[in-house]
Amino acid sequence: MVKNKAINESAYISELAIHGIQEKKGNDIVRLDLRNLHSSVTDYFVICHADSATQVKAIANSIEEEVYKALKQDPWRKEGLEYGEWILLDYINVVIHVFRTDKREYYGVEELWGDAEIKSYKSA
């Protein structure tokens, strides 16, 4: 029962993150479901990109606000806020990657997890 609650919570966090991204007009939003992969380190990756460092930072802030408002949870870890090229928000069971457009193309995170179930979302 505890594991089921964690899975439901991780799905909910991923949905909150997607909403936060949509609020700030993030591009090409995808959610990778990693739960069925044996080598996965988390349940979900949520990935998007934006054209400027300012927008990347705004998206990351929006995600944090949405998750905190709903669950009173801060990310366990945050990386990349200083430059705004690739911000990572780690909620343990959900890891969100907010890229600047050119960095997303360069790193190709989706290709690294090609076996994951991928769902795309529209920008708001």
Coordinates of N, CA and C in Angstrom, one line a residue:
M1 N 0.8 -1.2 0.0 CA 0.0 0.0 0.0 C 0.9 1.3 0.0
V2 N 1.9 1.3 0.7 CA 2.8 2.4 0.8 C 3.4 2.7 -0.6
K3 N 3.8 1.7 -1.3 CA 4.4 1.9 -2.6 C 3.4 2.5 -3.6
N4 N 2.2 2.0 -3.5 CA 1.1 2.6 -4.4 C 0.9 4.0 -4.1
K5 N 0.9 4.4 -2.8 CA 0.8 5.8 -2.5 C 1.9 6.7 -3.1
A6 N 3.1 6.1 -3.0 CA 4.3 6.8 -3.5 C 4.2 7.0 -5.0
I7 N 3.7 6.0 -5.7 CA 3.5 6.0 -7.2 C 2.4 7.1 -7.5
N8 N 1.4 7.1 -6.8 CA 0.3 8.1 -7.0 C 0.9 9.5 -6.8
E9 N 1.6 9.6 -5.7 CA 2.2 10.9 -5.4 C 3.2 11.4 -6.5
S10 N 4.0 10.5 -7.0 CA 5.0 10.8 -8.0 C 4.2 11.2 -9.3
A11 N 3.1 10.5 -9.7 CA 2.4 10.9 -10.8 C 1.8 12.3 -10.6
Y12 N 1.3 12.6 -9.4 CA 0.7 13.9 -9.1 C 1.7 15.0 -9.2
I13 N 2.9 14.7 -8.6 CA 4.0 15.7 -8.7 C 4.3 16.0 -10.2
S14 N 4.4 15.0 -11.0 CA 4.7 15.2 -12.4 C 3.6 16.0 -13.1
E15 N 2.4 15.8 -12.7 CA 1.3 16.6 -13.3 C 1.4 18.1 -12.8
L16 N 1.7 18.3 -11.6 CA 1.9 19.6 -11.1 C 3.0 20.3 -11.8
A17 N 4.1 19.6 -12.0 CA 5.2 20.2 -12.8 C 4.8 20.6 -14.2
I18 N 4.1 19.7 -14.8 CA 3.6 20.0 -16.2 C 2.8 21.2 -16.2
H19 N 1.9 21.4 -15.2 CA 1.1 22.6 -15.1 C 1.9 23.8 -14.9
G20 N 2.9 23.7 -14.1 CA 3.8 24.8 -13.8 C 4.6 25.2 -15.1
I21 N 5.0 24.2 -15.9 CA 5.6 24.5 -17.2 C 4.7 25.2 -18.1
Q22 N 3.5 24.7 -18.2 CA 2.5 25.3 -19.1 C 2.1 26.7 -18.7
E23 N 2.1 27.0 -17.5 CA 1.9 28.4 -17.0 C 2.9 29.4 -17.5
K24 N 4.1 28.9 -17.8 CA 5.2 29.8 -18.3 C 5.5 29.5 -19.7
K25 N 4.7 28.8 -20.4 CA 4.8 28.6 -21.8 C 6.1 27.8 -22.2
G26 N 6.4 26.8 -21.5 CA 7.5 25.9 -21.8 C 7.2 25.1 -23.1
N27 N 8.2 24.8 -23.8 CA 8.1 24.1 -25.1 C 8.3 22.6 -25.1
D28 N 7.6 21.9 -26.0 CA 7.8 20.4 -26.1 C 7.9 19.7 -24.8
I29 N 6.8 19.7 -24.0 CA 6.8 19.1 -22.7 C 6.6 17.6 -22.9
V30 N 7.4 16.8 -22.3 CA 7.3 15.4 -22.3 C 7.4 14.8 -20.9
R31 N 6.7 13.7 -20.6 CA 6.9 13.0 -19.4 C 7.3 11.6 -19.7
L32 N 8.5 11.2 -19.2 CA 9.0 9.8 -19.4 C 8.6 9.0 -18.2
D33 N 7.9 7.9 -18.4 CA 7.6 7.0 -17.3 C 8.7 5.9 -17.2
L34 N 9.4 6.0 -16.2 CA 10.6 5.1 -16.0 C 10.3 4.0 -15.0
R35 N 9.1 3.9 -14.6 CA 8.8 2.9 -13.5 C 9.1 1.5 -13.9
N36 N 8.9 1.1 -15.2 CA 9.1 -0.3 -15.6 C 10.5 -0.6 -16.1
L37 N 11.4 0.4 -16.0 CA 12.8 0.2 -16.4 C 13.6 -0.2 -15.2
H38 N 14.4 -1.3 -15.3 CA 15.1 -1.8 -14.2 C 16.2 -0.9 -13.7
S39 N 16.8 -0.2 -14.6 CA 17.9 0.7 -14.3 C 17.5 2.1 -13.9
S40 N 16.2 2.4 -13.8 CA 15.8 3.7 -13.6 C 16.1 4.2 -12.1
V41 N 16.3 5.5 -12.0 CA 16.7 6.0 -10.7 C 15.5 6.8 -10.1
T42 N 14.4 6.9 -10.8 CA 13.2 7.7 -10.4 C 12.0 7.1 -11.2
D43 N 10.8 7.6 -10.8 CA 9.6 7.2 -11.5 C 9.4 7.9 -12.8
Y44 N 9.6 9.2 -12.7 CA 9.3 10.0 -13.9 C 10.4 11.1 -14.1
F45 N 10.6 11.3 -15.4 CA 11.3 12.5 -15.8 C 10.3 13.4 -16.5
V46 N 10.3 14.7 -16.2 CA 9.5 15.7 -17.0 C 10.5 16.6 -17.6
I47 N 10.4 16.8 -18.9 CA 11.4 17.6 -19.7 C 10.7 18.6 -20.5
C48 N 11.3 19.8 -20.6 CA 10.8 20.9 -21.5 C 12.0 21.8 -21.8
H49 N 11.7 22.8 -22.7 CA 12.7 23.8 -22.9 C 12.1 25.1 -23.2
A50 N 12.9 26.1 -23.2 CA 12.6 27.5 -23.4 C 13.7 28.2 -24.1
D51 N 13.4 29.3 -24.8 CA 14.4 30.0 -25.6 C 15.4 30.9 -24.9
S52 N 15.1 31.2 -23.6 CA 16.0 32.1 -22.9 C 16.3 31.6 -21.5
A53 N 17.4 32.0 -20.9 CA 17.7 31.7 -19.5 C 16.7 32.2 -18.6
T54 N 16.1 33.4 -18.9 CA 15.1 34.1 -18.1 C 13.9 33.2 -18.0
Q55 N 13.4 32.7 -19.2 CA 12.2 31.9 -19.2 C 12.5 30.5 -18.5
V56 N 13.7 30.0 -18.7 CA 14.0 28.7 -18.0 C 13.9 28.9 -16.5
K57 N 14.4 29.9 -16.0 CA 14.3 30.2 -14.6 C 12.9 30.4 -14.1
A58 N 12.1 31.1 -14.9 CA 10.7 31.4 -14.6 C 9.9 30.1 -14.6
I59 N 10.2 29.2 -15.5 CA 9.5 27.9 -15.5 C 9.9 27.1 -14.3
A60 N 11.2 27.0 -13.9 CA 11.6 26.3 -12.7 C 10.9 26.9 -11.4
N61 N 10.8 28.2 -11.4 CA 10.1 28.8 -10.2 C 8.6 28.5 -10.2
S62 N 8.0 28.4 -11.4 CA 6.6 28.1 -11.5 C 6.4 26.6 -11.0
I63 N 7.2 25.7 -11.4 CA 7.1 24.3 -11.0 C 7.2 24.3 -9.5
E64 N 8.2 24.9 -8.9 CA 8.4 24.9 -7.4 C 7.2 25.4 -6.7
E65 N 6.6 26.5 -7.2 CA 5.4 27.1 -6.6 C 4.2 26.1 -6.7
E66 N 4.0 25.5 -7.8 CA 2.9 24.6 -8.0 C 3.0 23.4 -7.0
V67 N 4.1 22.8 -7.0 CA 4.3 21.7 -6.1 C 4.2 22.1 -4.6
Y68 N 4.8 23.2 -4.3 CA 4.7 23.6 -2.9 C 3.3 24.0 -2.5
K69 N 2.6 24.7 -3.4 CA 1.2 25.1 -3.1 C 0.3 23.8 -2.8
A70 N 0.6 22.8 -3.6 CA -0.3 21.6 -3.5 C 0.2 20.6 -2.4
L71 N 1.5 20.5 -2.2 CA 2.0 19.4 -1.3 C 2.9 19.9 -0.2
K72 N 3.2 21.2 -0.2 CA 4.1 21.8 0.8 C 5.5 21.1 0.8
Q73 N 5.9 20.8 -0.5 CA 7.2 20.1 -0.7 C 8.1 21.0 -1.5
D74 N 9.3 21.1 -1.0 CA 10.4 21.7 -1.8 C 11.2 20.6 -2.5
P75 N 11.9 20.9 -3.6 CA 12.7 19.9 -4.2 C 13.8 19.4 -3.2
W76 N 14.1 18.2 -3.3 CA 15.2 17.6 -2.5 C 16.5 18.3 -2.9
R77 N 16.6 18.5 -4.2 CA 17.8 19.1 -4.7 C 17.5 19.9 -6.0
K78 N 18.3 21.0 -6.2 CA 18.1 21.9 -7.3 C 19.5 22.1 -7.9
E79 N 19.6 22.1 -9.2 CA 20.9 22.4 -9.9 C 20.7 23.3 -11.1
G80 N 21.6 24.1 -11.4 CA 21.6 24.9 -12.6 C 20.9 26.3 -12.5
L81 N 20.5 26.7 -11.4 CA 19.8 28.0 -11.3 C 20.7 29.2 -11.7
E82 N 21.9 29.1 -11.4 CA 22.8 30.2 -11.6 C 22.9 30.6 -13.1
Y83 N 23.0 29.7 -14.0 CA 23.1 30.0 -15.4 C 21.8 29.9 -16.2
G84 N 20.9 29.1 -15.8 CA 19.6 29.0 -16.5 C 19.7 28.3 -17.8
E85 N 20.7 27.4 -18.0 CA 20.8 26.7 -19.3 C 20.1 25.3 -19.1
W86 N 20.3 24.7 -18.0 CA 19.7 23.4 -17.7 C 19.4 23.3 -16.2
I87 N 18.2 23.5 -15.8 CA 17.8 23.5 -14.4 C 17.2 22.1 -14.1
L88 N 17.7 21.5 -13.1 CA 17.2 20.2 -12.6 C 16.5 20.4 -11.3
L89 N 15.3 20.0 -11.2 CA 14.6 20.0 -9.9 C 14.3 18.5 -9.5
D90 N 14.9 18.1 -8.4 CA 14.8 16.7 -8.0 C 13.8 16.5 -6.8
Y91 N 12.7 15.9 -7.1 CA 11.7 15.6 -6.1 C 11.8 14.1 -5.7
I92 N 12.9 13.5 -5.9 CA 13.3 12.1 -5.6 C 12.6 11.1 -6.6
N93 N 11.3 11.0 -6.6 CA 10.5 10.1 -7.5 C 10.2 10.8 -8.8
V94 N 10.4 12.1 -8.9 CA 10.2 12.9 -10.1 C 11.3 13.8 -10.3
V95 N 12.0 13.8 -11.4 CA 13.1 14.7 -11.7 C 12.7 15.5 -12.9
I96 N 12.7 16.8 -12.8 CA 12.3 17.7 -13.8 C 13.5 18.4 -14.4
H97 N 13.6 18.4 -15.8 CA 14.7 19.0 -16.5 C 14.1 20.2 -17.3
V98 N 14.6 21.4 -17.1 CA 14.1 22.5 -17.8 C 15.4 23.1 -18.5
F99 N 15.4 22.9 -19.8 CA 16.5 23.3 -20.7 C 16.3 24.6 -21.4
R100 N 17.4 25.2 -21.7 CA 17.4 26.2 -22.8 C 17.4 25.4 -24.1
T101 N 16.7 25.9 -25.1 CA 16.5 25.1 -26.3 C 17.8 24.4 -26.9
D102 N 18.8 25.1 -27.0 CA 20.1 24.6 -27.6 C 20.7 23.5 -26.7
K103 N 20.5 23.6 -25.4 CA 21.1 22.6 -24.5 C 20.3 21.3 -24.5
R104 N 19.0 21.4 -24.7 CA 18.1 20.2 -24.8 C 18.5 19.4 -26.0
E105 N 18.7 20.1 -27.1 CA 19.1 19.4 -28.3 C 20.5 18.8 -28.2
Y106 N 21.4 19.5 -27.5 CA 22.8 19.0 -27.3 C 22.8 17.7 -26.4
Y107 N 22.1 17.7 -25.3 CA 22.2 16.6 -24.4 C 21.3 15.4 -24.7
G108 N 20.1 15.7 -25.4 CA 19.3 14.6 -25.8 C 18.9 13.6 -24.8
V109 N 18.4 14.1 -23.6 CA 18.0 13.3 -22.5 C 17.0 12.2 -22.9
E110 N 16.0 12.6 -23.7 CA 15.0 11.6 -24.1 C 15.6 10.4 -24.8
E111 N 16.6 10.6 -25.6 CA 17.2 9.5 -26.3 C 18.0 8.5 -25.3
L112 N 18.4 9.0 -24.2 CA 19.1 8.2 -23.2 C 18.2 7.2 -22.6
W113 N 16.9 7.5 -22.6 CA 15.9 6.7 -21.9 C 14.9 6.2 -23.0
G114 N 15.4 5.7 -24.1 CA 14.5 5.4 -25.2 C 13.5 4.3 -24.9
D115 N 13.7 3.5 -23.9 CA 12.8 2.4 -23.6 C 11.6 2.9 -22.7
A116 N 11.7 4.1 -22.3 CA 10.6 4.7 -21.4 C 9.4 5.0 -22.2
E117 N 8.2 4.9 -21.5 CA 7.0 5.3 -22.1 C 7.0 6.8 -22.1
I118 N 6.8 7.4 -23.3 CA 6.8 8.9 -23.4 C 5.5 9.5 -23.7
K119 N 5.1 10.5 -23.0 CA 3.8 11.1 -23.2 C 4.1 12.6 -23.4
S120 N 3.6 13.2 -24.5 CA 3.8 14.6 -24.8 C 2.6 15.4 -24.3
Y121 N 2.9 16.7 -24.0 CA 1.8 17.6 -23.5 C 1.9 18.9 -24.3
K122 N 0.8 19.5 -24.5 CA 0.7 20.8 -25.2 C 1.1 21.9 -24.2
S123 N 1.8 22.9 -24.8 CA 2.1 24.1 -24.1 C 0.8 24.9 -24.0
A124 N 0.5 25.6 -22.8 CA -0.7 26.3 -22.6 C -0.8 27.5 -23.5

